[in-house]
mmCIF file of C-alpha atoms in Angstrom:
data_model
loop_
_atom_site.group_PDB
_atom_site.id
_atom_site.type_symbol
_atom_site.label_atom_id
_atom_site.label_comp_id
_atom_site.label_asym_id
_atom_site.label_seq_id
_atom_site.Cartn_x
_atom_site.Cartn_y
_atom_site.Cartn_z
ATOM 1 C CA MET A 1319 0.000 0.000 0.000
ATOM 2 C CA ASP A 1320 1.429 3.292 -1.042
ATOM 3 C CA VAL A 1321 -0.277 6.438 0.210
ATOM 4 C CA SER A 1322 1.126 8.492 -2.659
ATOM 5 C CA SER A 1323 -0.761 6.327 -5.133
ATOM 6 C CA ILE A 1324 -4.081 7.776 -4.015
ATOM 7 C CA GLY A 1325 -3.027 11.396 -4.332
ATOM 8 C CA GLY A 1326 -4.279 11.785 -7.880
ATOM 9 C CA SER A 1327 -7.394 9.715 -7.374
ATOM 10 C CA ALA A 1328 -10.980 10.925 -7.241
ATOM 11 C CA LEU A 1329 -11.108 10.281 -3.498
ATOM 12 C CA THR A 1330 -11.875 13.226 -1.253
ATOM 13 C CA PRO A 1331 -9.069 14.593 0.911
ATOM 14 C CA GLU A 1332 -10.866 13.219 3.985
ATOM 15 C CA ILE A 1333 -10.938 9.701 2.531
ATOM 16 C CA GLN A 1334 -7.294 10.028 1.487
ATOM 17 C CA ALA A 1335 -6.385 11.022 5.057
ATOM 18 C CA GLN A 1336 -8.352 8.089 6.480
ATOM 19 C CA TYR A 1337 -6.555 5.761 4.071
ATOM 20 C CA ALA A 1338 -3.185 7.196 5.102
ATOM 21 C CA VAL A 1339 -3.996 6.727 8.789
ATOM 22 C CA LYS A 1340 -5.095 3.152 8.155
ATOM 23 C CA CYS A 1341 -1.835 2.448 6.307
ATOM 24 C CA LEU A 1342 0.201 3.907 9.167
ATOM 25 C CA LYS A 1343 -1.698 1.842 11.738
ATOM 26 C CA MET A 1344 -1.153 -1.315 9.705
ATOM 27 C CA ALA A 1345 2.572 -0.567 9.422
ATOM 28 C CA GLN A 1346 2.781 0.046 13.162
ATOM 29 C CA GLU A 1347 0.983 -3.231 13.918
ATOM 30 C CA ALA A 1348 3.313 -5.085 11.560
ATOM 31 C CA MET A 1349 6.367 -3.636 13.324
ATOM 32 C CA GLU A 1350 4.933 -4.628 16.706
ATOM 33 C CA ALA A 1351 4.421 -8.182 15.429
ATOM 34 C CA VAL A 1352 8.015 -8.296 14.173
ATOM 35 C CA GLY A 1353 9.238 -7.064 17.539
ATOM 36 C CA THR A 1354 7.282 -9.773 19.330
ATOM 37 C CA ILE A 1355 8.690 -12.459 17.036
ATOM 38 C CA ILE A 1356 12.235 -11.224 17.617
ATOM 39 C CA GLU A 1357 11.737 -11.149 21.388
ATOM 40 C CA ASP A 1358 10.320 -14.689 21.320
ATOM 41 C CA THR A 1359 13.234 -15.897 19.213
ATOM 42 C CA VAL A 1360 15.765 -14.392 21.615
ATOM 43 C CA GLU A 1361 13.979 -15.977 24.564
ATOM 44 C CA ILE A 1362 13.891 -19.395 22.891
ATOM 45 C CA SER A 1363 17.546 -19.067 21.890
ATOM 46 C CA GLN A 1364 18.513 -18.220 25.463
ATOM 47 C CA GLU A 1365 16.606 -21.239 26.779
ATOM 48 C CA ALA A 1366 18.299 -23.474 24.219
ATOM 49 C CA MET A 1367 21.729 -22.091 25.138
ATOM 50 C CA ASN A 1368 21.034 -22.623 28.845
ATOM 51 C CA LYS A 1369 20.043 -26.257 28.204
ATOM 52 C CA PHE A 1370 23.104 -26.815 26.032
ATOM 53 C CA MET A 1371 25.433 -25.368 28.679
ATOM 54 C CA ALA A 1372 23.766 -27.422 31.419
ATOM 55 C CA GLU A 1373 24.210 -30.645 29.423
ATOM 56 C CA ARG A 1374 27.799 -29.763 28.643
ATOM 57 C CA ALA A 1375 28.726 -29.194 32.279
#
């Protein structure tokens, strides 16, 4: 979704603004999901490393 693509459309400025806000919210939600995935991966990796070190000792 590219907000600039609706600039020349027949949509009213209000609808264009609503579309832009919706795009920004979706981008923010996507970044939050990525952050959660990264945090989960780090947590799982730490658990795996702890188990590995415990077995090695």
